[in-house]
PDB file of C-alpha atoms in Angstrom:
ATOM      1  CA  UNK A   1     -22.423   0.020  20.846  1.00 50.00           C
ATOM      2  CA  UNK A   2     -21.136   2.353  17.868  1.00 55.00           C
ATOM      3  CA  UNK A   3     -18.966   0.725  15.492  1.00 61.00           C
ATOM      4  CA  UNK A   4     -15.787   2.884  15.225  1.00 63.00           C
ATOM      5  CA  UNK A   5     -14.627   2.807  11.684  1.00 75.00           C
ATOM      6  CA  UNK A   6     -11.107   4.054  10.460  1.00 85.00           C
ATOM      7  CA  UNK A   7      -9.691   4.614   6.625  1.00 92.00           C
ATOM      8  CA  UNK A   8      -6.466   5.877   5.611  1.00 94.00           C
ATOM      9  CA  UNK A   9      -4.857   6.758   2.647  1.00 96.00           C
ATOM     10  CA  UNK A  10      -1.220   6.541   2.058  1.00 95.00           C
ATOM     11  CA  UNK A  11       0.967   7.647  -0.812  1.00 95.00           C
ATOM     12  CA  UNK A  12       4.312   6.443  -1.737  1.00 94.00           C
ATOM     13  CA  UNK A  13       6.295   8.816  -3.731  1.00 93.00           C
ATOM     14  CA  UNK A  14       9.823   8.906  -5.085  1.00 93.00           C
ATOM     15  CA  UNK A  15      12.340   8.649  -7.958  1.00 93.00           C
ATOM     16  CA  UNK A  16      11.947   5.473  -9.764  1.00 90.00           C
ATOM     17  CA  UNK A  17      13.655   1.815  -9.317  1.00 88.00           C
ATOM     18  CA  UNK A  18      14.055   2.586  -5.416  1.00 89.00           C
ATOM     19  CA  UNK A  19      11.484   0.035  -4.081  1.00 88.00           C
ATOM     20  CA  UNK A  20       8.797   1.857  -3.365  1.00 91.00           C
ATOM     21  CA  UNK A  21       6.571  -1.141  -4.927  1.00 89.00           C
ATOM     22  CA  UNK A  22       8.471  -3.426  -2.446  1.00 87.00           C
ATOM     23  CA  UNK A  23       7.667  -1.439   0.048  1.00 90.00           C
ATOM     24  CA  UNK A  24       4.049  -1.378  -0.850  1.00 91.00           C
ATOM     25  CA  UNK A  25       3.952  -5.228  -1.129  1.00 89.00           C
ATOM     26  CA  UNK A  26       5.232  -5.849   1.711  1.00 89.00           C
ATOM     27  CA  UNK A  27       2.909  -3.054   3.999  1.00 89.00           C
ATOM     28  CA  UNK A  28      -0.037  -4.884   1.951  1.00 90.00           C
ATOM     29  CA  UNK A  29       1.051  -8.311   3.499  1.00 87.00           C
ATOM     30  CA  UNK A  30       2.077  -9.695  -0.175  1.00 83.00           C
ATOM     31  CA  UNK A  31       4.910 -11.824   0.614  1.00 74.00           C
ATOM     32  CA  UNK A  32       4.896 -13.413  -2.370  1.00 74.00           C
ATOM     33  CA  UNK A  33       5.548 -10.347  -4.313  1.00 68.00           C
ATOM     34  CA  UNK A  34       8.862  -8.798  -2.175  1.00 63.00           C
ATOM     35  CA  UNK A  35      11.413 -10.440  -4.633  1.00 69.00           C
ATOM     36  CA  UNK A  36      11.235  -9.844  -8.451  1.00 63.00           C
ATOM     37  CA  UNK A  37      13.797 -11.783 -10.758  1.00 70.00           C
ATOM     38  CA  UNK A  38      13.999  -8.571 -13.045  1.00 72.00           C
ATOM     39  CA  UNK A  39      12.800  -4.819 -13.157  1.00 77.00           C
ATOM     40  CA  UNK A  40       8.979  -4.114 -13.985  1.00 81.00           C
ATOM     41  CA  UNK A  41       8.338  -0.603 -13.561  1.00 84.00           C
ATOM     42  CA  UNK A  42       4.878   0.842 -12.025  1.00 87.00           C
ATOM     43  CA  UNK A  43       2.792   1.860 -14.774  1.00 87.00           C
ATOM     44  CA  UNK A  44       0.876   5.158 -13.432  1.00 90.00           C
ATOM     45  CA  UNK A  45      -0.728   4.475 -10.207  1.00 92.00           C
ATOM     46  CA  UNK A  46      -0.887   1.352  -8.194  1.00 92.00           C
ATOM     47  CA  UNK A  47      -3.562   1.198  -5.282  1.00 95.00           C
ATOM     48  CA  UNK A  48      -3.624  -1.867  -3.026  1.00 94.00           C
ATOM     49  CA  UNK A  49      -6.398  -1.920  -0.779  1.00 94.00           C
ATOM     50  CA  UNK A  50      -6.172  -4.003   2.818  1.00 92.00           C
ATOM     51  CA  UNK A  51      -7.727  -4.358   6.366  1.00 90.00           C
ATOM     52  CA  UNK A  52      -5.405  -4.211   9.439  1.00 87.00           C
ATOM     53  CA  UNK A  53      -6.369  -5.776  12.948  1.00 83.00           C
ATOM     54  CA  UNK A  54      -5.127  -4.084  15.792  1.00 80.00           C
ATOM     55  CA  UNK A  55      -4.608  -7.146  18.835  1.00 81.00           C
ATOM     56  CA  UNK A  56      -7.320  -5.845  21.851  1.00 80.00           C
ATOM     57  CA  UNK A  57      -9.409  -3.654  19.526  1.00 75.00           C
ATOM     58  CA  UNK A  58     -12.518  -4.934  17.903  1.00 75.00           C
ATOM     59  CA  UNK A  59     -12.261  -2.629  14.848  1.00 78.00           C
ATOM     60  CA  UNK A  60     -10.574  -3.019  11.980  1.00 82.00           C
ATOM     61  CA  UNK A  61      -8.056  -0.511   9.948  1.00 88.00           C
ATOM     62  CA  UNK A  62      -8.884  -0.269   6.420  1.00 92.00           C
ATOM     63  CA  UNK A  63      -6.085   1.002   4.343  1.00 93.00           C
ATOM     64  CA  UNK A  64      -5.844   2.524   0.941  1.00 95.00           C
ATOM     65  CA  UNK A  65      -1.970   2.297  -0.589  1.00 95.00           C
ATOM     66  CA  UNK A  66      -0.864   4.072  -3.315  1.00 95.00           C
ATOM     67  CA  UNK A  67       2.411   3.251  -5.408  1.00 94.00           C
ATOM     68  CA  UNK A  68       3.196   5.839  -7.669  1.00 92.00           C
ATOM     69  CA  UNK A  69       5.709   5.339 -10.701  1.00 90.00           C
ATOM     70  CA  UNK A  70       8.845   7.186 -10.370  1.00 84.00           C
ATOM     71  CA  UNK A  71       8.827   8.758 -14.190  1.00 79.00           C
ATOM     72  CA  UNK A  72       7.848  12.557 -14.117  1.00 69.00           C
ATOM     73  CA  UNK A  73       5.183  12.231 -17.063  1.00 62.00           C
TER      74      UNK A  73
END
């Protein structure tokens, strides 16, 4: 059989300090990083790379997250 391979690539874009990082932490599975005590703004680019199984289907998702900072330089 052919092994069925899929990649995506996702950008998260917005104006800053509205959680886009959260967001990103929590699509990557990173639990541990949804609550901050204080503010740390995204320097530049973030990408966060992960696999996703689907239940049923013997291939695997791989996906390619990027979290953008919210200044306009």
């Amino acid at each position: 059989s052919i092994l069925t391979y899929y990649s995506f690539t996702y950008y998260i874009i917005g104006p800053e300090a509205t959680g886009k990082t959260i967001i990103a932490n929590f699509l990557a599975g990173q639990s541990d990083r949804l609550v901050a005590d204080s503010y740390n703004p995204t320097a530049g680019v973030r990408i966060l790379e992960f696999e996703v199984n689907v239940k049923g289907v013997s291939e695997s998702i791989e996906i390619e997250l990027w979290d953008s900072s919210g200044d306009h330089k």
